[in-house]
PDB file of C-alpha atoms in Angstrom:
ATOM      1  CA  ALA A  10       1.924  10.093  15.572  1.00 74.00           C
ATOM      2  CA  GLN A  11       1.413   6.579  14.359  1.00 83.00           C
ATOM      3  CA  SER A  12       3.558   3.561  13.687  1.00 90.00           C
ATOM      4  CA  VAL A  13       3.146  -0.107  12.939  1.00 94.00           C
ATOM      5  CA  THR A  14       5.466  -3.051  13.522  1.00 95.00           C
ATOM      6  CA  GLN A  15       5.173  -6.417  11.854  1.00 96.00           C
ATOM      7  CA  LEU A  16       6.965  -8.752  14.164  1.00 96.00           C
ATOM      8  CA  ASP A  17       8.024 -11.348  11.583  1.00 95.00           C
ATOM      9  CA  SER A  18       9.635 -10.589   8.237  1.00 94.00           C
ATOM     10  CA  HIS A  19       9.075 -14.172   7.065  1.00 97.00           C
ATOM     11  CA  VAL A  20       6.624 -16.899   8.127  1.00 98.00           C
ATOM     12  CA  SER A  21       6.651 -20.408   6.728  1.00 98.00           C
ATOM     13  CA  VAL A  22       3.786 -22.869   7.232  1.00 97.00           C
ATOM     14  CA  SER A  23       2.688 -26.166   5.745  1.00 97.00           C
ATOM     15  CA  GLU A  24      -0.450 -26.335   3.635  1.00 97.00           C
ATOM     16  CA  GLY A  25      -3.493 -27.033   5.814  1.00 97.00           C
ATOM     17  CA  THR A  26      -1.942 -25.645   9.023  1.00 98.00           C
ATOM     18  CA  PRO A  27      -2.916 -22.373  10.741  1.00 98.00           C
ATOM     19  CA  VAL A  28      -1.449 -19.016   9.788  1.00 98.00           C
ATOM     20  CA  LEU A  29      -0.557 -16.262  12.276  1.00 98.00           C
ATOM     21  CA  LEU A  30       0.928 -12.965  11.083  1.00 98.00           C
ATOM     22  CA  ARG A  31       1.629 -10.542  13.918  1.00 98.00           C
ATOM     23  CA  CYS A  32       1.161  -6.778  13.933  1.00 97.00           C
ATOM     24  CA  ASN A  33       1.507  -4.216  16.709  1.00 97.00           C
ATOM     25  CA  TYR A  34       0.584  -0.572  16.321  1.00 95.00           C
ATOM     26  CA  SER A  35       0.983   2.759  18.034  1.00 92.00           C
ATOM     27  CA  SER A  36      -1.448   5.618  17.505  1.00 86.00           C
ATOM     28  CA  SER A  37      -2.346   8.940  19.064  1.00 80.00           C
ATOM     29  CA  TYR A  38      -5.854   8.572  17.703  1.00 78.00           C
ATOM     30  CA  SER A  39      -8.475   5.911  17.721  1.00 80.00           C
ATOM     31  CA  PRO A  40      -6.982   4.142  14.719  1.00 84.00           C
ATOM     32  CA  SER A  41      -8.311   2.360  11.727  1.00 89.00           C
ATOM     33  CA  LEU A  42      -6.304  -0.715  10.830  1.00 93.00           C
ATOM     34  CA  PHE A  43      -5.968  -2.705   7.629  1.00 95.00           C
ATOM     35  CA  TRP A  44      -4.329  -5.806   6.255  1.00 97.00           C
ATOM     36  CA  TYR A  45      -3.315  -5.864   2.612  1.00 97.00           C
ATOM     37  CA  VAL A  46      -1.893  -8.730   0.552  1.00 97.00           C
ATOM     38  CA  GLN A  47       0.490  -8.422  -2.389  1.00 94.00           C
ATOM     39  CA  HIS A  48       1.127 -11.304  -4.754  1.00 93.00           C
ATOM     40  CA  PRO A  49       4.272 -11.209  -6.927  1.00 86.00           C
ATOM     41  CA  ASN A  50       4.221  -8.455  -9.533  1.00 79.00           C
ATOM     42  CA  LYS A  51       0.802  -7.281  -8.392  1.00 84.00           C
ATOM     43  CA  GLY A  52      -0.571  -4.308  -6.496  1.00 88.00           C
ATOM     44  CA  LEU A  53      -1.899  -4.425  -2.959  1.00 93.00           C
ATOM     45  CA  GLN A  54      -5.300  -5.947  -2.318  1.00 94.00           C
ATOM     46  CA  LEU A  55      -7.357  -5.184   0.786  1.00 94.00           C
ATOM     47  CA  LEU A  56      -7.929  -8.281   2.943  1.00 96.00           C
ATOM     48  CA  LEU A  57      -9.856  -6.685   5.809  1.00 95.00           C
ATOM     49  CA  LYS A  58     -10.239  -3.521   7.866  1.00 92.00           C
ATOM     50  CA  TYR A  59     -11.031  -2.551  11.446  1.00 92.00           C
ATOM     51  CA  THR A  60     -13.137   0.582  11.898  1.00 82.00           C
ATOM     52  CA  SER A  61     -14.068   0.593  15.606  1.00 76.00           C
ATOM     53  CA  ALA A  62     -17.042  -1.710  15.218  1.00 76.00           C
ATOM     54  CA  ALA A  63     -16.599  -5.398  16.008  1.00 84.00           C
ATOM     55  CA  THR A  64     -13.145  -6.257  17.316  1.00 89.00           C
ATOM     56  CA  LEU A  65     -13.051  -9.523  15.361  1.00 94.00           C
ATOM     57  CA  VAL A  66     -12.951  -8.674  11.682  1.00 94.00           C
ATOM     58  CA  LYS A  67     -13.527 -11.185   8.909  1.00 95.00           C
ATOM     59  CA  GLY A  68     -11.967 -10.656   5.516  1.00 94.00           C
ATOM     60  CA  ILE A  69     -11.646 -12.336   2.165  1.00 94.00           C
ATOM     61  CA  ASN A  70     -10.175 -15.786   1.506  1.00 94.00           C
ATOM     62  CA  GLY A  71     -10.870 -17.023   5.052  1.00 96.00           C
ATOM     63  CA  PHE A  72      -8.634 -14.508   6.831  1.00 97.00           C
ATOM     64  CA  GLU A  73      -9.617 -12.710  10.003  1.00 97.00           C
ATOM     65  CA  ALA A  74      -7.989 -10.354  12.491  1.00 97.00           C
ATOM     66  CA  GLU A  75      -8.700  -9.377  16.061  1.00 95.00           C
ATOM     67  CA  PHE A  76      -8.238  -5.858  17.385  1.00 94.00           C
ATOM     68  CA  LYS A  77      -6.874  -5.934  20.956  1.00 94.00           C
ATOM     69  CA  LYS A  78      -6.579  -2.440  22.356  1.00 91.00           C
ATOM     70  CA  SER A  79      -4.936  -3.563  25.611  1.00 92.00           C
ATOM     71  CA  GLU A  80      -2.166  -5.267  23.632  1.00 93.00           C
ATOM     72  CA  THR A  81      -2.125  -2.714  20.766  1.00 94.00           C
ATOM     73  CA  SER A  82      -2.216  -5.651  18.392  1.00 96.00           C
ATOM     74  CA  PHE A  83      -4.044  -6.559  15.192  1.00 97.00           C
ATOM     75  CA  HIS A  84      -2.828 -10.052  14.306  1.00 98.00           C
ATOM     76  CA  LEU A  85      -3.961 -11.775  11.101  1.00 98.00           C
ATOM     77  CA  THR A  86      -5.012 -15.414  11.220  1.00 98.00           C
ATOM     78  CA  LYS A  87      -6.337 -18.157   8.992  1.00 98.00           C
ATOM     79  CA  PRO A  88      -7.286 -21.643  10.213  1.00 97.00           C
ATOM     80  CA  SER A  89      -5.871 -23.537   7.247  1.00 97.00           C
ATOM     81  CA  ALA A  90      -3.246 -22.269   4.816  1.00 97.00           C
ATOM     82  CA  HIS A  91      -3.588 -22.784   1.078  1.00 97.00           C
ATOM     83  CA  MET A  92      -0.797 -22.695  -1.475  1.00 96.00           C
ATOM     84  CA  SER A  93      -2.389 -19.610  -3.048  1.00 95.00           C
ATOM     85  CA  ASP A  94      -1.912 -17.706   0.246  1.00 97.00           C
ATOM     86  CA  ALA A  95       1.823 -17.420  -0.410  1.00 97.00           C
ATOM     87  CA  ALA A  96       2.407 -13.670  -0.739  1.00 97.00           C
ATOM     88  CA  GLU A  97       3.564 -10.549   1.099  1.00 96.00           C
ATOM     89  CA  TYR A  98       1.228  -9.202   3.774  1.00 97.00           C
ATOM     90  CA  PHE A  99       1.158  -5.622   5.025  1.00 96.00           C
ATOM     91  CA  CYS A 100      -0.379  -4.270   8.220  1.00 97.00           C
ATOM     92  CA  VAL A 101      -1.439  -0.622   7.984  1.00 94.00           C
ATOM     93  CA  VAL A 102      -2.515   1.942  10.573  1.00 92.00           C
ATOM     94  CA  LYS A 103      -4.412   5.031   9.482  1.00 86.00           C
ATOM     95  CA  GLY A 104      -5.166   8.319  11.186  1.00 79.00           C
ATOM     96  CA  PRO A 105      -7.894  10.828  10.332  1.00 75.00           C
ATOM     97  CA  ASN A 106      -6.074  12.462   7.412  1.00 74.00           C
ATOM     98  CA  ASN A 107      -5.750  11.033   3.907  1.00 68.00           C
ATOM     99  CA  ASN A 108      -1.955  11.211   3.949  1.00 72.00           C
ATOM    100  CA  ASP A 109      -1.674   9.622   7.380  1.00 78.00           C
ATOM    101  CA  MET A 110      -1.227   5.944   6.541  1.00 83.00           C
ATOM    102  CA  ARG A 111       1.686   3.977   7.919  1.00 89.00           C
ATOM    103  CA  PHE A 112       2.630   0.649   6.366  1.00 92.00           C
ATOM    104  CA  GLY A 113       4.473  -2.103   8.146  1.00 94.00           C
ATOM    105  CA  ALA A 114       7.602  -3.534   6.544  1.00 93.00           C
ATOM    106  CA  GLY A 115       5.674  -6.598   5.418  1.00 95.00           C
ATOM    107  CA  THR A 116       5.645 -10.310   6.238  1.00 96.00           C
ATOM    108  CA  ARG A 117       6.427 -12.807   3.524  1.00 96.00           C
ATOM    109  CA  LEU A 118       4.290 -15.938   3.898  1.00 97.00           C
ATOM    110  CA  THR A 119       5.598 -19.150   2.403  1.00 97.00           C
ATOM    111  CA  VAL A 120       3.303 -22.190   2.198  1.00 97.00           C
ATOM    112  CA  LYS A 121       4.970 -25.588   1.845  1.00 96.00           C
ATOM    113  CA  PRO A 122       3.171 -28.521   0.211  1.00 94.00           C
TER     114      PRO A 122
ATOM    115  CA  GLU B  26     -11.840  -1.046 -17.117  1.00 56.00           C
ATOM    116  CA  THR B  27     -12.450  -1.307 -13.411  1.00 72.00           C
ATOM    117  CA  GLY B  28     -10.507  -0.322 -10.307  1.00 92.00           C
ATOM    118  CA  VAL B  29      -7.161   1.424 -10.628  1.00 95.00           C
ATOM    119  CA  THR B  30      -5.056   1.013 -13.755  1.00 95.00           C
ATOM    120  CA  GLN B  31      -1.442   1.981 -14.352  1.00 96.00           C
ATOM    121  CA  THR B  32       0.620   2.301 -17.499  1.00 96.00           C
ATOM    122  CA  PRO B  33       3.164   1.267 -18.444  1.00 96.00           C
ATOM    123  CA  ARG B  34       3.564  -1.882 -16.340  1.00 95.00           C
ATOM    124  CA  HIS B  35       7.317  -1.968 -16.975  1.00 95.00           C
ATOM    125  CA  LEU B  36       9.696   0.859 -17.862  1.00 95.00           C
ATOM    126  CA  VAL B  37      13.436   0.916 -18.448  1.00 94.00           C
ATOM    127  CA  MET B  38      15.035   4.319 -18.803  1.00 91.00           C
ATOM    128  CA  GLY B  39      18.414   5.940 -18.847  1.00 88.00           C
ATOM    129  CA  MET B  40      19.467   8.593 -16.387  1.00 86.00           C
ATOM    130  CA  THR B  41      19.031  11.382 -18.954  1.00 86.00           C
ATOM    131  CA  ASN B  42      15.592  10.342 -20.179  1.00 87.00           C
ATOM    132  CA  LYS B  43      12.255  11.974 -19.429  1.00 92.00           C
ATOM    133  CA  LYS B  44       9.258   9.712 -18.998  1.00 94.00           C
ATOM    134  CA  SER B  45       5.836   9.752 -17.349  1.00 96.00           C
ATOM    135  CA  LEU B  46       3.825   7.190 -15.413  1.00 97.00           C
ATOM    136  CA  LYS B  47       0.056   7.244 -15.744  1.00 98.00           C
ATOM    137  CA  CYS B  48      -2.641   6.196 -13.312  1.00 97.00           C
ATOM    138  CA  GLU B  49      -6.393   6.149 -13.832  1.00 97.00           C
ATOM    139  CA  GLN B  50      -9.096   5.259 -11.305  1.00 96.00           C
ATOM    140  CA  HIS B  51     -12.608   4.157 -12.237  1.00 94.00           C
ATOM    141  CA  LEU B  52     -14.030   4.134  -8.699  1.00 93.00           C
ATOM    142  CA  GLY B  53     -15.396   7.668  -8.418  1.00 91.00           C
ATOM    143  CA  HIS B  54     -12.862   8.539  -5.740  1.00 91.00           C
ATOM    144  CA  ASN B  55     -11.563  12.047  -5.098  1.00 88.00           C
ATOM    145  CA  ALA B  56      -8.108  11.337  -3.653  1.00 90.00           C
ATOM    146  CA  MET B  57      -5.120   9.777  -5.426  1.00 92.00           C
ATOM    147  CA  TYR B  58      -1.679   8.755  -4.220  1.00 93.00           C
ATOM    148  CA  TRP B  59       1.774   7.798  -5.472  1.00 94.00           C
ATOM    149  CA  TYR B  60       3.833   5.303  -3.471  1.00 94.00           C
ATOM    150  CA  LYS B  61       7.343   3.979  -3.973  1.00 94.00           C
ATOM    151  CA  GLN B  62       8.024   0.354  -3.058  1.00 93.00           C
ATOM    152  CA  SER B  63      11.682  -0.603  -2.818  1.00 91.00           C
ATOM    153  CA  ALA B  64      13.053  -3.969  -1.796  1.00 85.00           C
ATOM    154  CA  LYS B  65      13.396  -4.427   1.981  1.00 76.00           C
ATOM    155  CA  LYS B  66      11.724  -1.079   2.758  1.00 83.00           C
ATOM    156  CA  PRO B  67       8.206  -0.107   3.857  1.00 84.00           C
ATOM    157  CA  LEU B  68       5.998   1.574   1.311  1.00 89.00           C
ATOM    158  CA  GLU B  69       6.897   5.240   0.995  1.00 89.00           C
ATOM    159  CA  LEU B  70       4.127   7.762   0.355  1.00 89.00           C
ATOM    160  CA  MET B  71       5.369  10.233  -2.239  1.00 92.00           C
ATOM    161  CA  PHE B  72       2.412  12.443  -3.113  1.00 91.00           C
ATOM    162  CA  VAL B  73      -1.256  12.846  -2.285  1.00 90.00           C
ATOM    163  CA  TYR B  74      -3.903  14.738  -4.228  1.00 88.00           C
ATOM    164  CA  SER B  75      -7.062  15.125  -2.188  1.00 83.00           C
ATOM    165  CA  LEU B  76      -9.970  17.313  -3.244  1.00 72.00           C
ATOM    166  CA  GLU B  77      -7.567  19.024  -5.704  1.00 65.00           C
ATOM    167  CA  GLU B  78      -5.097  19.905  -2.953  1.00 76.00           C
ATOM    168  CA  ARG B  79      -1.604  18.432  -3.136  1.00 77.00           C
ATOM    169  CA  VAL B  80       0.135  17.115  -0.071  1.00 75.00           C
ATOM    170  CA  GLU B  81       3.651  15.890  -0.538  1.00 70.00           C
ATOM    171  CA  ASN B  82       6.433  14.205   1.297  1.00 71.00           C
ATOM    172  CA  ASN B  83       9.206  16.775   1.556  1.00 74.00           C
ATOM    173  CA  SER B  84      11.844  14.091   1.264  1.00 82.00           C
ATOM    174  CA  VAL B  85      10.893  13.289  -2.354  1.00 90.00           C
ATOM    175  CA  PRO B  86      13.523  14.614  -4.793  1.00 92.00           C
ATOM    176  CA  SER B  87      12.469  17.246  -7.315  1.00 91.00           C
ATOM    177  CA  ARG B  88      13.270  14.873 -10.188  1.00 94.00           C
ATOM    178  CA  PHE B  89       9.809  13.414  -9.440  1.00 95.00           C
ATOM    179  CA  SER B  90       6.967  15.729 -10.428  1.00 93.00           C
ATOM    180  CA  PRO B  91       3.284  14.800 -10.000  1.00 92.00           C
ATOM    181  CA  GLU B  92       0.359  16.093 -12.007  1.00 92.00           C
ATOM    182  CA  CYS B  93      -3.338  15.565 -11.305  1.00 92.00           C
ATOM    183  CA  PRO B  94      -5.459  17.114 -14.088  1.00 91.00           C
ATOM    184  CA  ASN B  95      -8.724  15.773 -12.646  1.00 90.00           C
ATOM    185  CA  SER B  96      -9.943  13.426  -9.951  1.00 88.00           C
ATOM    186  CA  SER B  97      -9.614  10.345 -12.172  1.00 93.00           C
ATOM    187  CA  HIS B  98      -6.114  10.792 -13.560  1.00 95.00           C
ATOM    188  CA  LEU B  99      -2.698  11.060 -11.971  1.00 95.00           C
ATOM    189  CA  PHE B 100       0.726  11.308 -13.573  1.00 96.00           C
ATOM    190  CA  LEU B 101       4.255  11.048 -12.255  1.00 96.00           C
ATOM    191  CA  HIS B 102       6.769  12.849 -14.464  1.00 96.00           C
ATOM    192  CA  LEU B 103      10.324  11.562 -14.235  1.00 95.00           C
ATOM    193  CA  HIS B 104      13.531  13.290 -15.302  1.00 93.00           C
ATOM    194  CA  THR B 105      17.243  12.758 -14.670  1.00 92.00           C
ATOM    195  CA  LEU B 106      16.590   9.804 -12.398  1.00 93.00           C
ATOM    196  CA  GLN B 107      19.236   7.874 -10.510  1.00 93.00           C
ATOM    197  CA  PRO B 108      19.725   4.092 -10.340  1.00 93.00           C
ATOM    198  CA  GLU B 109      18.480   4.112  -6.730  1.00 93.00           C
ATOM    199  CA  ASP B 110      15.105   5.291  -8.050  1.00 95.00           C
ATOM    200  CA  SER B 111      14.544   1.835  -9.511  1.00 95.00           C
ATOM    201  CA  ALA B 112      11.487   0.464  -7.708  1.00 95.00           C
ATOM    202  CA  LEU B 113       7.831  -0.462  -8.040  1.00 95.00           C
ATOM    203  CA  TYR B 114       5.683   2.676  -8.220  1.00 96.00           C
ATOM    204  CA  LEU B 115       2.155   2.151  -6.984  1.00 96.00           C
ATOM    205  CA  CYS B 116      -0.829   4.387  -7.505  1.00 96.00           C
ATOM    206  CA  ALA B 117      -3.822   4.288  -5.162  1.00 94.00           C
ATOM    207  CA  SER B 118      -7.145   6.059  -4.772  1.00 93.00           C
ATOM    208  CA  SER B 119      -9.666   6.571  -1.994  1.00 90.00           C
ATOM    209  CA  GLN B 120     -12.679   8.617  -1.021  1.00 87.00           C
ATOM    210  CA  ALA B 121     -11.321  11.666   0.766  1.00 76.00           C
ATOM    211  CA  GLY B 122     -12.581  12.879   4.081  1.00 68.00           C
ATOM    212  CA  GLN B 123     -12.471  11.967   7.705  1.00 57.00           C
ATOM    213  CA  GLY B 124     -12.804   8.372   8.663  1.00 58.00           C
ATOM    214  CA  TYR B 125     -11.698   4.952   7.727  1.00 58.00           C
ATOM    215  CA  ASN B 126     -11.554   5.034   3.968  1.00 78.00           C
ATOM    216  CA  GLU B 127      -9.266   2.374   2.625  1.00 86.00           C
ATOM    217  CA  GLN B 128      -7.096   2.878  -0.410  1.00 90.00           C
ATOM    218  CA  PHE B 129      -7.398   0.835  -3.575  1.00 92.00           C
ATOM    219  CA  PHE B 130      -4.158   0.095  -5.394  1.00 94.00           C
ATOM    220  CA  GLY B 131      -3.182  -0.331  -9.000  1.00 95.00           C
ATOM    221  CA  PRO B 132      -0.844  -3.114 -10.181  1.00 94.00           C
ATOM    222  CA  GLY B 133       2.186  -0.825 -10.226  1.00 95.00           C
ATOM    223  CA  THR B 134       4.861   0.225 -12.707  1.00 96.00           C
ATOM    224  CA  ARG B 135       8.188  -1.589 -12.362  1.00 95.00           C
ATOM    225  CA  LEU B 136      10.827   1.082 -13.104  1.00 96.00           C
ATOM    226  CA  THR B 137      14.442   0.299 -13.856  1.00 95.00           C
ATOM    227  CA  VAL B 138      16.929   3.164 -14.192  1.00 94.00           C
ATOM    228  CA  LEU B 139      20.148   2.270 -15.972  1.00 91.00           C
TER     229      LEU B 139
END
């Protein structure tokens, strides 16, 4: 069984300041983990994925995430927020089967000028 | 066209209407998915077609009926829907099989049931 918890439903930062979006997971398997972003009225776009290689994963648009097995966490970070980063972010844990993907409830990121 | 496309992008229908949502993927994948995205709720997986085998969520009402004529096309047939079915319906595709294959999403169809 798998589950994922996004610890914050809404995060607000100022432009140019760091971003931290938190995600904790639970999995019976060695999981694969993803972060997706969804801009208003758009589909989900893959930001990055962890697949049991390097624990620090770099994605698009300057985002990165670190897999910490001891903390069962996969937090998303970015050193400096941009206005275009304002969107909904989803943490996802996946098992070995195609229908075994669990989405977090999402974190809405607001970026203030 | 590239990626995953969905039509229509917006749909308004009455409770007695019959309509269909269409999804097409241009990525050479062999698995396709329907998701429902409602406000304040996590994404809900409705149906999966993988290597021509259908896997479904047993909690999906029978008024939703999927069809997958080939690995590139996926339909969601709708009939006698309820207002609570209003949501964003997302289609996704991936390469089936064991491992860490991510899903690629279409832009969604915004459905409103009156």
